[in-house]
PDB file of C-alpha atoms in Angstrom:
ATOM      1  CA  MET A 994     102.556  38.261 109.774  1.00  0.00           C
ATOM      2  CA  SER A 995     105.869  39.428 108.717  1.00  0.00           C
ATOM      3  CA  ALA A 996     106.572  40.091 105.120  1.00  0.00           C
ATOM      4  CA  SER A 997     109.960  39.558 103.633  1.00  0.00           C
ATOM      5  CA  PRO A 998     111.902  42.620 102.484  1.00  0.00           C
ATOM      6  CA  LEU A 999     112.068  41.282  98.956  1.00  0.00           C
ATOM      7  CA  PHE A1000     108.299  40.977  98.802  1.00  0.00           C
ATOM      8  CA  LEU A1001     107.829  44.514 100.122  1.00  0.00           C
ATOM      9  CA  ARG A1002     110.360  45.889  97.667  1.00  0.00           C
ATOM     10  CA  SER A1003     108.672  44.224  94.713  1.00  0.00           C
ATOM     11  CA  LEU A1004     105.283  45.391  95.924  1.00  0.00           C
ATOM     12  CA  LEU A1005     106.576  48.958  96.233  1.00  0.00           C
ATOM     13  CA  ARG A1006     108.068  48.904  92.746  1.00  0.00           C
ATOM     14  CA  SER A1007     104.881  47.602  91.163  1.00  0.00           C
ATOM     15  CA  SER A1008     102.725  50.220  92.879  1.00  0.00           C
ATOM     16  CA  THR A1009     104.988  53.140  91.923  1.00  0.00           C
ATOM     17  CA  THR A1010     105.291  52.073  88.309  1.00  0.00           C
ATOM     18  CA  SER A1011     101.523  51.964  87.947  1.00  0.00           C
ATOM     19  CA  PHE A1012     101.100  55.164  89.939  1.00  0.00           C
ATOM     20  CA  LEU A1013     103.645  57.306  88.084  1.00  0.00           C
ATOM     21  CA  PRO A1014     102.024  57.280  84.630  1.00  0.00           C
ATOM     22  CA  ARG A1015      98.699  58.315  86.179  1.00  0.00           C
ATOM     23  CA  CYS A1016     100.345  61.196  88.048  1.00  0.00           C
ATOM     24  CA  THR A1017     102.241  62.501  85.059  1.00  0.00           C
ATOM     25  CA  HIS A1018      99.117  62.250  82.926  1.00  0.00           C
ATOM     26  CA  GLN A1019      97.067  64.181  85.497  1.00  0.00           C
ATOM     27  CA  HIS A1020      99.874  66.715  85.853  1.00  0.00           C
ATOM     28  CA  ASN A1021     100.000  67.251  82.096  1.00  0.00           C
ATOM     29  CA  ASN A1022      96.225  67.744  82.024  1.00  0.00           C
ATOM     30  CA  ILE A1023      96.400  70.342  84.779  1.00  0.00           C
ATOM     31  CA  ILE A1024      99.210  72.181  83.002  1.00  0.00           C
ATOM     32  CA  GLN A1025      97.260  72.146  79.748  1.00  0.00           C
ATOM     33  CA  ILE A1026      94.140  73.560  81.436  1.00  0.00           C
ATOM     34  CA  GLU A1027      96.183  76.285  83.147  1.00  0.00           C
ATOM     35  CA  ARG A1028      97.812  77.268  79.861  1.00  0.00           C
ATOM     36  CA  GLN A1029      94.468  77.453  78.086  1.00  0.00           C
ATOM     37  CA  PHE A1030      92.984  79.557  80.875  1.00  0.00           C
ATOM     38  CA  PHE A1031      95.994  81.856  81.033  1.00  0.00           C
ATOM     39  CA  HIS A1032      96.160  82.457  77.291  1.00  0.00           C
ATOM     40  CA  SER A1033      92.431  83.015  76.969  1.00  0.00           C
ATOM     41  CA  THR A1034      92.252  85.476  79.881  1.00  0.00           C
ATOM     42  CA  ARG A1035      95.476  87.310  79.120  1.00  0.00           C
ATOM     43  CA  ASN A1036      94.242  88.655  75.823  1.00  0.00           C
ATOM     44  CA  THR A1037      90.710  89.473  76.887  1.00  0.00           C
ATOM     45  CA  GLN A1038      91.180  90.904  80.384  1.00  0.00           C
ATOM     46  CA  LEU A1039      94.041  93.347  79.899  1.00  0.00           C
ATOM     47  CA  PRO A1040      92.712  96.678  81.093  1.00  0.00           C
ATOM     48  CA  THR A1041      93.323  99.669  78.930  1.00  0.00           C
ATOM     49  CA  PHE A1042      94.929 102.397  80.990  1.00  0.00           C
ATOM     50  CA  SER A1043      95.429 105.967  80.021  1.00  0.00           C
ATOM     51  CA  PRO A1044      99.017 106.878  79.150  1.00  0.00           C
ATOM     52  CA  LEU A1045      99.387 108.707  82.467  1.00  0.00           C
ATOM     53  CA  ARG A1046      98.201 105.710  84.486  1.00  0.00           C
ATOM     54  CA  GLU A1047     100.423 103.400  82.500  1.00  0.00           C
ATOM     55  CA  ARG A1048     103.385 105.710  83.094  1.00  0.00           C
ATOM     56  CA  LEU A1049     102.661 105.797  86.858  1.00  0.00           C
ATOM     57  CA  ARG A1050     102.337 102.034  86.884  1.00  0.00           C
ATOM     58  CA  GLU A1051     105.706 101.706  85.184  1.00  0.00           C
ATOM     59  CA  LEU A1052     107.294 104.125  87.652  1.00  0.00           C
ATOM     60  CA  ARG A1053     105.935 102.073  90.563  1.00  0.00           C
ATOM     61  CA  ARG A1054     107.312  98.929  89.008  1.00  0.00           C
ATOM     62  CA  ASN A1055     110.856 100.239  88.519  1.00  0.00           C
ATOM     63  CA  GLY A1056     111.296 101.514  92.093  1.00  0.00           C
ATOM     64  CA  THR A1057     110.811 105.242  91.584  1.00  0.00           C
ATOM     65  CA  PRO A1058     108.719 105.747  94.765  1.00  0.00           C
ATOM     66  CA  GLU A1059     111.442 104.136  96.865  1.00  0.00           C
ATOM     67  CA  ILE A1060     114.142 106.225  95.198  1.00  0.00           C
ATOM     68  CA  THR A1061     112.095 109.407  95.684  1.00  0.00           C
ATOM     69  CA  PHE A1062     111.429 108.592  99.331  1.00  0.00           C
ATOM     70  CA  GLY A1063     115.114 107.872  99.884  1.00  0.00           C
ATOM     71  CA  GLY A1064     116.075 111.162  98.224  1.00  0.00           C
ATOM     72  CA  ILE A1065     113.649 113.086 100.410  1.00  0.00           C
ATOM     73  CA  VAL A1066     114.980 111.397 103.546  1.00  0.00           C
ATOM     74  CA  LEU A1067     118.561 112.215 102.521  1.00  0.00           C
ATOM     75  CA  ALA A1068     117.589 115.839 101.812  1.00  0.00           C
ATOM     76  CA  VAL A1069     115.887 116.201 105.200  1.00  0.00           C
ATOM     77  CA  VAL A1070     118.878 114.665 106.985  1.00  0.00           C
ATOM     78  CA  GLY A1071     121.249 116.934 105.058  1.00  0.00           C
ATOM     79  CA  ILE A1072     119.233 120.051 105.876  1.00  0.00           C
ATOM     80  CA  ASP A1073     119.034 119.036 109.518  1.00  0.00           C
ATOM     81  CA  TYR A1074     122.808 118.488 109.631  1.00  0.00           C
ATOM     82  CA  TYR A1075     123.449 121.893 108.036  1.00  0.00           C
ATOM     83  CA  LEU A1076     121.131 123.644 110.509  1.00  0.00           C
ATOM     84  CA  GLN A1077     122.742 121.823 113.444  1.00  0.00           C
ATOM     85  CA  GLN A1078     126.205 122.872 112.278  1.00  0.00           C
ATOM     86  CA  ARG A1079     125.093 126.483 111.846  1.00  0.00           C
ATOM     87  CA  ASN A1080     123.463 126.426 115.292  1.00  0.00           C
ATOM     88  CA  ASP A1081     126.648 125.010 116.841  1.00  0.00           C
ATOM     89  CA  GLN A1082     128.767 127.701 115.161  1.00  0.00           C
ATOM     90  CA  GLN A1083     126.448 130.451 116.384  1.00  0.00           C
ATOM     91  CA  ARG A1084     126.516 129.014 119.904  1.00  0.00           C
ATOM     92  CA  ASN A1085     130.326 128.801 119.895  1.00  0.00           C
ATOM     93  CA  GLU A1086     130.568 132.366 118.581  1.00  0.00           C
ATOM     94  CA  MET A1087     128.222 133.580 121.328  1.00  0.00           C
ATOM     95  CA  ILE A1088     130.266 131.783 123.992  1.00  0.00           C
ATOM     96  CA  ARG A1089     133.491 133.277 122.599  1.00  0.00           C
ATOM     97  CA  ARG A1090     132.023 136.802 122.637  1.00  0.00           C
ATOM     98  CA  PHE A1091     130.690 136.300 126.160  1.00  0.00           C
ATOM     99  CA  GLU A1092     134.122 135.122 127.377  1.00  0.00           C
ATOM    100  CA  GLU A1093     135.766 138.154 125.748  1.00  0.00           C
ATOM    101  CA  GLU A1094     133.306 140.511 127.423  1.00  0.00           C
ATOM    102  CA  VAL A1095     133.857 138.818 130.788  1.00  0.00           C
ATOM    103  CA  LYS A1096     137.643 139.217 130.390  1.00  0.00           C
ATOM    104  CA  GLN A1097     137.232 142.879 129.452  1.00  0.00           C
ATOM    105  CA  ASP A1098     134.917 143.443 132.404  1.00  0.00           C
ATOM    106  CA  GLU A1099     137.441 141.778 134.755  1.00  0.00           C
ATOM    107  CA  GLU A1100     140.218 143.994 133.428  1.00  0.00           C
ATOM    108  CA  VAL A1101     138.090 147.123 133.920  1.00  0.00           C
ATOM    109  CA  SER A1102     137.168 145.994 137.456  1.00  0.00           C
ATOM    110  CA  ARG A1103     140.839 145.385 138.361  1.00  0.00           C
ATOM    111  CA  LYS A1104     141.831 148.742 136.907  1.00  0.00           C
ATOM    112  CA  GLU A1105     139.094 150.523 138.891  1.00  0.00           C
ATOM    113  CA  GLU A1106     140.159 148.715 142.086  1.00  0.00           C
ATOM    114  CA  ARG A1107     143.805 149.766 141.579  1.00  0.00           C
ATOM    115  CA  GLU A1108     142.749 153.344 140.982  1.00  0.00           C
ATOM    116  CA  LEU A1109     140.563 153.290 144.071  1.00  0.00           C
ATOM    117  CA  ILE A1110     143.421 151.842 146.160  1.00  0.00           C
ATOM    118  CA  ASN A1111     145.923 154.361 144.781  1.00  0.00           C
ATOM    119  CA  ASN A1112     143.559 157.362 145.265  1.00  0.00           C
ATOM    120  CA  ASN A1113     142.559 156.461 148.807  1.00  0.00           C
ATOM    121  CA  GLY A1114     145.975 155.230 149.751  1.00  0.00           C
ATOM    122  CA  GLY A1115     144.600 151.978 150.902  1.00  0.00           C
ATOM    123  CA  ALA A1116     142.882 153.627 153.883  1.00  0.00           C
ATOM    124  CA  GLY A1117     139.534 152.144 153.052  1.00  0.00           C
ATOM    125  CA  MET A1118     140.842 148.675 153.326  1.00  0.00           C
TER     126      MET A1118
END
């Protein structure tokens, strides 16, 4: 049993035209019920918060916790960077002083060797 395309098209049009008014009517009823429920519960179920709680709620809503957390993270990173830089400077200063002392010690050792060679006339060697 094959149906012609024209028959199927007409059948489809007749079913959708009778179906659409029912759907829009049901949709409008649902919307109306939701609006009634929303308006009736909105006015009666609003909790009364203390001014402090309301202020905290507003701060949470506008992103203050995220901003505070970000500021703390930036402060910690900044402090860590500063301490690392100071540590690096102290380490470099210590290395510089150590190198200077090594050079001075080498000079003193060379001077003592020359004096020893000159005093003994090189006989010990």
